[in-house]
Short mmCIF file of C-alpha atoms and ligand atoms in Angstrom, two decimals:
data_model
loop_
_atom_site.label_atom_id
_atom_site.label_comp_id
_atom_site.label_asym_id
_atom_site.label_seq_id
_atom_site.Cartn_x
_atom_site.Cartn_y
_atom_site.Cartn_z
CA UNK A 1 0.00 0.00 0.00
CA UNK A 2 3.07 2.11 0.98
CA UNK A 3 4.13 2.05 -2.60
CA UNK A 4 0.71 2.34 -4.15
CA UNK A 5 0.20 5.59 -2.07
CA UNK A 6 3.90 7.08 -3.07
CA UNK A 7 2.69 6.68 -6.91
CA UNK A 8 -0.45 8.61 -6.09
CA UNK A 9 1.26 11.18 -4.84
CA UNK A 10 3.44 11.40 -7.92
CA UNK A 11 0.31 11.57 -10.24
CA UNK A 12 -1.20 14.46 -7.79
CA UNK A 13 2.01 16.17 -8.51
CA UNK A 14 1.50 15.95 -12.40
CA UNK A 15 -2.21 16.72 -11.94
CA UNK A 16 -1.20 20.27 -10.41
CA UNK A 17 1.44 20.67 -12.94
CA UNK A 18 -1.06 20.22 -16.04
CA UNK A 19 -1.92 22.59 -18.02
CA UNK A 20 -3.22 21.88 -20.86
CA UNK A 21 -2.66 23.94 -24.28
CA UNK A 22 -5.22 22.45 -26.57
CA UNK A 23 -8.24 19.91 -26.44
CA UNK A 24 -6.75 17.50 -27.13
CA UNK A 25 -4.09 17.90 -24.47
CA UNK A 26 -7.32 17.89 -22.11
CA UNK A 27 -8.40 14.58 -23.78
CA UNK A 28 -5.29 12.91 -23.96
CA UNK A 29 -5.26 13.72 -19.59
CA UNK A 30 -8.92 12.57 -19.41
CA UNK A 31 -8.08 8.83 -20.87
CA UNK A 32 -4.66 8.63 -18.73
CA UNK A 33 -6.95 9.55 -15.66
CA UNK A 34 -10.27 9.15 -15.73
CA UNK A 35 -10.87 6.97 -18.76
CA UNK A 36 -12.34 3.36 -18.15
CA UNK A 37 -8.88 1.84 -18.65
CA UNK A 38 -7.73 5.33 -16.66
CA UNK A 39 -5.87 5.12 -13.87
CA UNK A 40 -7.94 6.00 -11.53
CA UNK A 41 -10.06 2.84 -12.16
CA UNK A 42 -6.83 1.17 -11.92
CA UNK A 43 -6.15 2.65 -8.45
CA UNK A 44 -9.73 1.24 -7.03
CA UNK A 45 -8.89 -2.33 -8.66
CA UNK A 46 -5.86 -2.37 -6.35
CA UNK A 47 -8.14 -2.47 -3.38
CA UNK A 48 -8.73 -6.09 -3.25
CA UNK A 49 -4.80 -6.56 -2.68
CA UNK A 50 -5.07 -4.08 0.61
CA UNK A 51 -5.41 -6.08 3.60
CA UNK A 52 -8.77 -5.21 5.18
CA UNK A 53 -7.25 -3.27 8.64
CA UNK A 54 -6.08 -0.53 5.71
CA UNK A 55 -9.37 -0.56 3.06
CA UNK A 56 -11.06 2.21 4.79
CA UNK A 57 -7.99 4.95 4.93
CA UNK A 58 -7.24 3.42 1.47
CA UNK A 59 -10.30 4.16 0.59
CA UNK A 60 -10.15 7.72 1.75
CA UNK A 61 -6.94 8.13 -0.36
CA UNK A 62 -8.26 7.45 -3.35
CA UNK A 63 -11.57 9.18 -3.35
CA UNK A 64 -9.44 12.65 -2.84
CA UNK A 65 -7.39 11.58 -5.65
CA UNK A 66 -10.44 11.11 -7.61
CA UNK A 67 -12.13 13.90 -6.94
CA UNK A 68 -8.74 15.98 -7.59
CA UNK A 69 -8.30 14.31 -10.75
CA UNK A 70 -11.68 15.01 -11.56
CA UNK A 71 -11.92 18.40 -10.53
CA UNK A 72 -9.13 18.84 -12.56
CA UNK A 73 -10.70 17.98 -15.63
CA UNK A 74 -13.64 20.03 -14.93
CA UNK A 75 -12.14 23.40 -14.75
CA UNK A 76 -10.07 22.92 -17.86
CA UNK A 77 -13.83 21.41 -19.66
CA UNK A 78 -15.94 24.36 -18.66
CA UNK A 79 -12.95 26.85 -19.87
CA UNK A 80 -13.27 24.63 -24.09
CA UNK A 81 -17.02 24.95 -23.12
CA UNK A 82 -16.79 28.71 -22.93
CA UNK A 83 -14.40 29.05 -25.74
CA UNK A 84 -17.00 26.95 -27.90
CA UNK A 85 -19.76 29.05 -27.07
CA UNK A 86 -17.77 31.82 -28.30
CA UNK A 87 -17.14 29.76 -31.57
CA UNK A 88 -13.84 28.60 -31.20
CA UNK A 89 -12.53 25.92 -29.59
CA UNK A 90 -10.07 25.95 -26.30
CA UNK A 91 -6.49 27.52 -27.67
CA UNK A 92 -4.63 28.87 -24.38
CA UNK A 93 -2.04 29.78 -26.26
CA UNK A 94 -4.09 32.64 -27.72
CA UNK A 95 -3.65 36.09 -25.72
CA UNK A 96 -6.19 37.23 -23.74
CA UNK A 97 -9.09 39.10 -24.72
CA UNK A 98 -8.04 43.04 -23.67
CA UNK A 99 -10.38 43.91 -20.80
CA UNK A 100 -12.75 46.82 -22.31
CA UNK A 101 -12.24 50.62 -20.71
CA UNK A 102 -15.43 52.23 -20.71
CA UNK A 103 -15.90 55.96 -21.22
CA UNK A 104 -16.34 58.77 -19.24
CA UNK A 105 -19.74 60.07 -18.57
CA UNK A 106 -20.88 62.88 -21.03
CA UNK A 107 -21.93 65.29 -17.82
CA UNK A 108 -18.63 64.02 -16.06
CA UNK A 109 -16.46 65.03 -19.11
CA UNK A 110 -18.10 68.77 -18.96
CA UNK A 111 -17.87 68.44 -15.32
CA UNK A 112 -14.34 68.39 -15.44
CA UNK A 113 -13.26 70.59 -18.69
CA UNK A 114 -15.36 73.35 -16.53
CA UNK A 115 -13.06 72.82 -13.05
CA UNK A 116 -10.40 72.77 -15.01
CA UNK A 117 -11.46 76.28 -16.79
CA UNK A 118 -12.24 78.01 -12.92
CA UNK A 119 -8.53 76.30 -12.13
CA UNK A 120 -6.89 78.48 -13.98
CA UNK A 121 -8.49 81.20 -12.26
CA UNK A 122 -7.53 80.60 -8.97
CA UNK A 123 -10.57 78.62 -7.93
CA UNK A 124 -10.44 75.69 -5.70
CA UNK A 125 -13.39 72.64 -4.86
CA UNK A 126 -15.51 73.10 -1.92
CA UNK A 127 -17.84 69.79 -0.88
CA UNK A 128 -21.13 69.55 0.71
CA UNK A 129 -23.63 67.01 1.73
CA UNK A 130 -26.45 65.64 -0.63
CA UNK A 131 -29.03 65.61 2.18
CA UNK A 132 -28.96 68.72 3.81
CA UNK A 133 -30.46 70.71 6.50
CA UNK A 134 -33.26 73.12 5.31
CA UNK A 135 -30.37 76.12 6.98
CA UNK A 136 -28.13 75.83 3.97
CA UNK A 137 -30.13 74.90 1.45
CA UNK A 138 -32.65 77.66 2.17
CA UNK A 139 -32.69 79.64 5.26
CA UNK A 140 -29.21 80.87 5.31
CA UNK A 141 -29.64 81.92 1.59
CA UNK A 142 -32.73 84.30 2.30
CA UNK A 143 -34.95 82.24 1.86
CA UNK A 144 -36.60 81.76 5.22
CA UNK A 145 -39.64 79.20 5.72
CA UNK A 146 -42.71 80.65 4.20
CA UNK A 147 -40.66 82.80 1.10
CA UNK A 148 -42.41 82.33 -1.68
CA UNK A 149 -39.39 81.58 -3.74
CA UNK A 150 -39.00 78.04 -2.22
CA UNK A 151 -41.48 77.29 -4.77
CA UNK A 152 -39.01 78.10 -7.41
CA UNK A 153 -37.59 74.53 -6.46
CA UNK A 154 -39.63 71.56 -5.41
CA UNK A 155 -37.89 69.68 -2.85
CA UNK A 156 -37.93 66.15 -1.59
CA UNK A 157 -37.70 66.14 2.10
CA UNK A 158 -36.28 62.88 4.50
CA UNK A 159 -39.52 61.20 5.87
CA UNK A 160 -38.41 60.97 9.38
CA UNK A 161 -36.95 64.65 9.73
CA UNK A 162 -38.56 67.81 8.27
CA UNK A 163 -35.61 69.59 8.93
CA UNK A 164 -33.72 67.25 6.04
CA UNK A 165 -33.85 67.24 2.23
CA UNK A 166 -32.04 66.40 -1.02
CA UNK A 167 -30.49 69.82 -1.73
CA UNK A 168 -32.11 71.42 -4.61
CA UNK A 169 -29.23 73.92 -5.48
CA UNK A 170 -25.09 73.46 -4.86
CA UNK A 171 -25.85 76.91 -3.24
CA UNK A 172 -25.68 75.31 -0.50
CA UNK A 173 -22.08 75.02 -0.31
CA UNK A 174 -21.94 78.28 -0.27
CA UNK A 175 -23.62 78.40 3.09
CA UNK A 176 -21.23 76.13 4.43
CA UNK A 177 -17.95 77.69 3.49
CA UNK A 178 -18.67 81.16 4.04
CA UNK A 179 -19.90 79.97 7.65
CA UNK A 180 -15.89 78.61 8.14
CA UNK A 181 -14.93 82.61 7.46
CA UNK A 182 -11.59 81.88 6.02
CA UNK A 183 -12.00 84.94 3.74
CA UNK A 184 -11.06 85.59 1.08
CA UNK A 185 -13.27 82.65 -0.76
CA UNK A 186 -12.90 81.60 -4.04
CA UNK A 187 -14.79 78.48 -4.64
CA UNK A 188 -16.41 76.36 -7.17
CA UNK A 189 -18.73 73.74 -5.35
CA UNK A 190 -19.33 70.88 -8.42
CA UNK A 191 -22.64 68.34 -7.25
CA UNK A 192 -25.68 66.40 -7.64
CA UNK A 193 -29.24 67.87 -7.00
CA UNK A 194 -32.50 67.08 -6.70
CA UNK A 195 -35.97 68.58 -7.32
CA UNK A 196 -39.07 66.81 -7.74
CA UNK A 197 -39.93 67.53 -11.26
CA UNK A 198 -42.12 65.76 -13.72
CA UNK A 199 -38.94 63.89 -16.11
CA UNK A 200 -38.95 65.05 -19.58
CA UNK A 201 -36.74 66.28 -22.35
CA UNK A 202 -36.03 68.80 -20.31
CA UNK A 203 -36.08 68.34 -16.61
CA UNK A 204 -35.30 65.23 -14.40
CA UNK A 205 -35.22 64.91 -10.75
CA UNK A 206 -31.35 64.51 -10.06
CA UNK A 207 -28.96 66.76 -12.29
CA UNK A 208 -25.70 68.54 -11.41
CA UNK A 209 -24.57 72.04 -10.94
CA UNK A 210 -21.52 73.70 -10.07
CA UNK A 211 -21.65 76.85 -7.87
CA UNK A 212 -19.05 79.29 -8.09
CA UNK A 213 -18.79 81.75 -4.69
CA UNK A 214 -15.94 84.82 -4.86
CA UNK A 215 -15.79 87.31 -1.64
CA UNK A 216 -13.27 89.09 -1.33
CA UNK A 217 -12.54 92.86 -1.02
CA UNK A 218 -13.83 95.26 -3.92
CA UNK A 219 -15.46 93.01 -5.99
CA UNK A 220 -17.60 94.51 -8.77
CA UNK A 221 -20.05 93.41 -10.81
CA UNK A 222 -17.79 93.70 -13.66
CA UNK A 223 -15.58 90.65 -11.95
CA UNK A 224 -18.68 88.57 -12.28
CA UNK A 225 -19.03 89.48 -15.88
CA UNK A 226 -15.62 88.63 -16.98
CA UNK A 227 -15.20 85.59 -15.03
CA UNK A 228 -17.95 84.25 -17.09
CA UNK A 229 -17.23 85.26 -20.23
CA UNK A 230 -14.13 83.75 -19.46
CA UNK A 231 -15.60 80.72 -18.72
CA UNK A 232 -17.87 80.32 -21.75
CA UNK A 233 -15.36 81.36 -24.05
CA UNK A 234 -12.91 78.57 -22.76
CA UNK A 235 -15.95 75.83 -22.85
CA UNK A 236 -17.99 76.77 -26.25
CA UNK A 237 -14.99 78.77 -28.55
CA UNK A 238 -15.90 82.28 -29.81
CA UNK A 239 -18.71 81.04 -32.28
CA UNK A 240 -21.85 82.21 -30.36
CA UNK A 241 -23.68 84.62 -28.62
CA UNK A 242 -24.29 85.30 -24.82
CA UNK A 243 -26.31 87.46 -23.11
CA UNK A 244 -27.08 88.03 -19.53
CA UNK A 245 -30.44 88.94 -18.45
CA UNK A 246 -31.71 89.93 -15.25
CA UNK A 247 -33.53 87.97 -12.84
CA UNK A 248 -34.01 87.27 -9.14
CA UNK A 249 -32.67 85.02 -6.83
CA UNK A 250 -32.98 85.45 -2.81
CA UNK A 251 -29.03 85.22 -2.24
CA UNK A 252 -27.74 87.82 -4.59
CA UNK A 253 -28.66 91.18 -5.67
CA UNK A 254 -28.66 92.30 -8.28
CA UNK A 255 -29.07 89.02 -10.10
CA UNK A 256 -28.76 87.81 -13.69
CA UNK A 257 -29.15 84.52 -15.76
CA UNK A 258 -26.76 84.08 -18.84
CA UNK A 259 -27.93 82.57 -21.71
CA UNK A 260 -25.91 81.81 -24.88
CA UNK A 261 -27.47 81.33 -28.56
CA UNK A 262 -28.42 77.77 -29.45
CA UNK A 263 -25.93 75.26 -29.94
CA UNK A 264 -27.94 72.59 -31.12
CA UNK A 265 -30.66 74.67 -33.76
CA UNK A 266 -27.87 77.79 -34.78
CA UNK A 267 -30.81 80.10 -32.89
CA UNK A 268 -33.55 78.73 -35.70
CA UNK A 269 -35.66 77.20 -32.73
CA UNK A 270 -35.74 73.65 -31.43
CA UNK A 271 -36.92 71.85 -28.43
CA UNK A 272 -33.74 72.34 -26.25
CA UNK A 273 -33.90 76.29 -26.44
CA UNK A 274 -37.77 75.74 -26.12
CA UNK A 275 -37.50 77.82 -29.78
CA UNK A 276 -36.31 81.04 -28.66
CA UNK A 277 -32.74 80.34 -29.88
CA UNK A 278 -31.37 80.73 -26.40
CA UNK A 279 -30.26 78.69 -23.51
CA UNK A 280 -29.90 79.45 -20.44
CA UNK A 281 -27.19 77.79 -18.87
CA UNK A 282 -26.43 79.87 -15.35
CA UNK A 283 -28.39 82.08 -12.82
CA UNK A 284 -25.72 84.47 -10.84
CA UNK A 285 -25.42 88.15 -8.91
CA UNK A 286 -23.74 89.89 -6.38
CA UNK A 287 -24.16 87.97 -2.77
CA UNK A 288 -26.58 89.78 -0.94
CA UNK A 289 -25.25 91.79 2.16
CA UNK A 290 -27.80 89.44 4.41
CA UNK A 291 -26.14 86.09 3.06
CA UNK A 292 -22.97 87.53 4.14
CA UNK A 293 -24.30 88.24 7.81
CA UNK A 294 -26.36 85.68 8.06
CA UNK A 295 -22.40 83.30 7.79
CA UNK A 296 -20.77 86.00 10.06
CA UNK A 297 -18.91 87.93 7.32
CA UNK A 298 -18.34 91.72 7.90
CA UNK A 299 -21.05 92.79 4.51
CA UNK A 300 -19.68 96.36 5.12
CA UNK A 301 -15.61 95.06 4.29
CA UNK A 302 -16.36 92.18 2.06
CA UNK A 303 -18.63 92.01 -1.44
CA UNK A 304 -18.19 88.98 -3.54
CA UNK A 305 -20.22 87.35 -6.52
CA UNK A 306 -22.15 83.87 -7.25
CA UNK A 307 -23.08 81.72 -9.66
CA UNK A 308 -25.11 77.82 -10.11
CA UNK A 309 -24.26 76.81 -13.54
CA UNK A 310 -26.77 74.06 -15.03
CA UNK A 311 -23.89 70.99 -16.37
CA UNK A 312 -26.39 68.98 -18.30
CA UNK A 313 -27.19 71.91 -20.37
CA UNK A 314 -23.71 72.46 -20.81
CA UNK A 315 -23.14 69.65 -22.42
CA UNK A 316 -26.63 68.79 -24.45
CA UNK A 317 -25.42 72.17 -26.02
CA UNK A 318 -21.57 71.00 -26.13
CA UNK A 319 -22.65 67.51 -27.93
CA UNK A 320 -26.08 68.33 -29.47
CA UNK A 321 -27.95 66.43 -27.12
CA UNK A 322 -31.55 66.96 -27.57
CA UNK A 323 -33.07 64.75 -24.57
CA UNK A 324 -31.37 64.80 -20.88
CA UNK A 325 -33.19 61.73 -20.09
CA UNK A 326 -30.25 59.79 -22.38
CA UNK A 327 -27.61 60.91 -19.63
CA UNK A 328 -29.15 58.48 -17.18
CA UNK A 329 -30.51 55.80 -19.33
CA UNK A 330 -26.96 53.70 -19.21
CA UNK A 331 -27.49 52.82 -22.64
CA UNK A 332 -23.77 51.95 -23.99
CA UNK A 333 -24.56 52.98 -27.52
CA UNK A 334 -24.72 56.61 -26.04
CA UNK A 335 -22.60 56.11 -23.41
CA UNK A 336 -19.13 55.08 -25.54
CA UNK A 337 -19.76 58.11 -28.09
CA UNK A 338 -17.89 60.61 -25.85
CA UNK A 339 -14.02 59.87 -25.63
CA UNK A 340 -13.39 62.93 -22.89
CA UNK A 341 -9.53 63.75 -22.69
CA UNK A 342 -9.82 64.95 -19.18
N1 DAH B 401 -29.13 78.17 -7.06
C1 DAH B 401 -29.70 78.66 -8.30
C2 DAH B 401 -30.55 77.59 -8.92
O1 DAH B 401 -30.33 76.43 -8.67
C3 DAH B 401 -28.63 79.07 -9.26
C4 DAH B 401 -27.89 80.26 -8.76
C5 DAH B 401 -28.35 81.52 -9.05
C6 DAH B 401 -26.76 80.08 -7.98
C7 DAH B 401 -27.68 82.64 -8.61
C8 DAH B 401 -26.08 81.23 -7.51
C9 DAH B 401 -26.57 82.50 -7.85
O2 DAH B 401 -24.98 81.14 -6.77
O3 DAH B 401 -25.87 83.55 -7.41
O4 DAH B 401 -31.41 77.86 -9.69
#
């Protein structure tokens, strides 16, 4: 038995060492193993020459070496399976199939082309919390409980706490970091929000902004202005128009939206510039004096300038995109069109 069990050993050795290069390598194993004139059925015949004290640990030995032997066998069959199913039979010898990179996100491609743009002007990230307290997202912006501008933005609040919601603007950021008073601020705050909106063409219930917040001493209007032409200019090239147009928003006064002619329809009219041959892709204004009290900053030393910029109409406009609802459909055949550098 002694000698029977050193020759198993042997063949458990070659068993780990096999690996086989073609199918018929794999065949060639399964008759010197496992075939009925294998030698695994070989192995069992020996067990009428074991004295009876030793059949049962006998026994034991060969039913792992079976099962290794078989197991063996198994793994290498399901791999020619695979390679069958795939129309070609087992060839390990053939290099791998590359792994596939996907592609960046569309809104995540604009995303970043746009921090890298406020970069270069001396802007750094600022971070916030998706669910947020109804203090920054609304009261410490002006708009206290009751202002009829909360109705600008529908809001989905957390069940078990009234005082917690999805934020509905990145403005919220702005809360937070002027609160910190490390002055002066120069901030872009990039995000996910959320308003409960009917989904359409135009309007989902998550998309993503990216706030912009400057306070400093001394700054104009005109900063605002030029940062933003900047910014456009660096995004969309010199072949359009913008305007800015003015508008109201609790946190900043005066306040403007900037829209730029239509990408997509040249200004002719289509569904994405709801045919006026405009879009407007940002709402922004000087930070009102209150805002700045409200966070503990001196409004009489400091003035400073904000702006929400909309990134999904960014890049509809950017790529001709005609229906936002695509950007969260995870439908590859949209997904792999956009090879973003950054
Ligand atoms: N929070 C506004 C919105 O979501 C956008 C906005 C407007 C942000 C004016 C600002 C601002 O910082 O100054 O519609």
């Amino acid at each position: 038995m002694e000698q029977i069990v050193q020759q198993i050993e042997a063949y458990k050795q070659e068993i780990a060492a096999f690996q086989p290069k073609t199918a018929d390598e794999l065949e060639q194993y399964r008759i010197k193993f496992l075939g009925t004139k294998g030698l695994v059925k070989a192995l069992f015949g020996e067990m009428k020459s074991v004295p009876n004290e030793q059949k049962k640990e006998f026994g034991q030995i060969l039913n792992a070496f079976k099962q290794l032997a078989e197991g063996k066998y198994e793994e290498f069959q399901q791999l020619k399976d695979e390679g069958a199913q795939a129309g070609h039979e087992l060839d390990l010898t053939l290099p791998a199939e590359p792994h596939r990179l996907g592609t960046r996100h569309p809104i995540s491609i604009l995303r970043n082309k746009a921090i890298r743009i406020f970069e270069r002007l001396g802007f750094t990230i600022a971070e916030g919390p998706e669910i947020e307290d109804d203090w920054h997202n609304f009261t410490a912006l002006n708009l206290a409980e009751n202002h009829p501008a909360r109705d600008m933005q529908d809001t989905f609040y957390v069940n078990h706490n009234p005082d917690w919601l999805l934020r509905t603007h990145t403005s919220s950021v702005q809360a937070r970091v002027m609160e910190q008073g490390n002055l002066p601020i120069r901030i872009i705050c990039p995000g996910r929000v959320y308003r409960n909106e009917t989904i359409s063409a135009r309007a989902h219930c998550f998309f993503h902004q990216i706030e912009g917040l400057y306070i400093a001493e001394n700054v104009s209007f005109a900063d605002l202005k030029q940062t933003l032409y900047y910014f456009v200019q660096e995004m969309f090239g010199k072949d359009f128009k913008v305007r800015f147009r003015p508008s109201y928003f609790p946190f900043t006064e005066p306040s403007a939206e900037m829209d730029i002619s239509c990408l997509i329809c040249g200004g002719e009219g289509c569904n994405v510039c709801k045919h006026t041959g405009w879009v407007e892709i940002l709402g922004c204004g000087m930070v009102h004096p209150q805002i700045l009290e409200n966070c503990g900053i001196d409004s009489k030393k400091y003035t400073g300038f904000a702006f929400g910029i909309g990134i999904e109409r960014l890049t509809m406009l950017k790529y001709q995109i005609k229906d936002l609802r695509l950007f969260s459909e995870n439908d590859l055949r949209f997904l792999k069109q956009f090879q973003g550098t950054v």
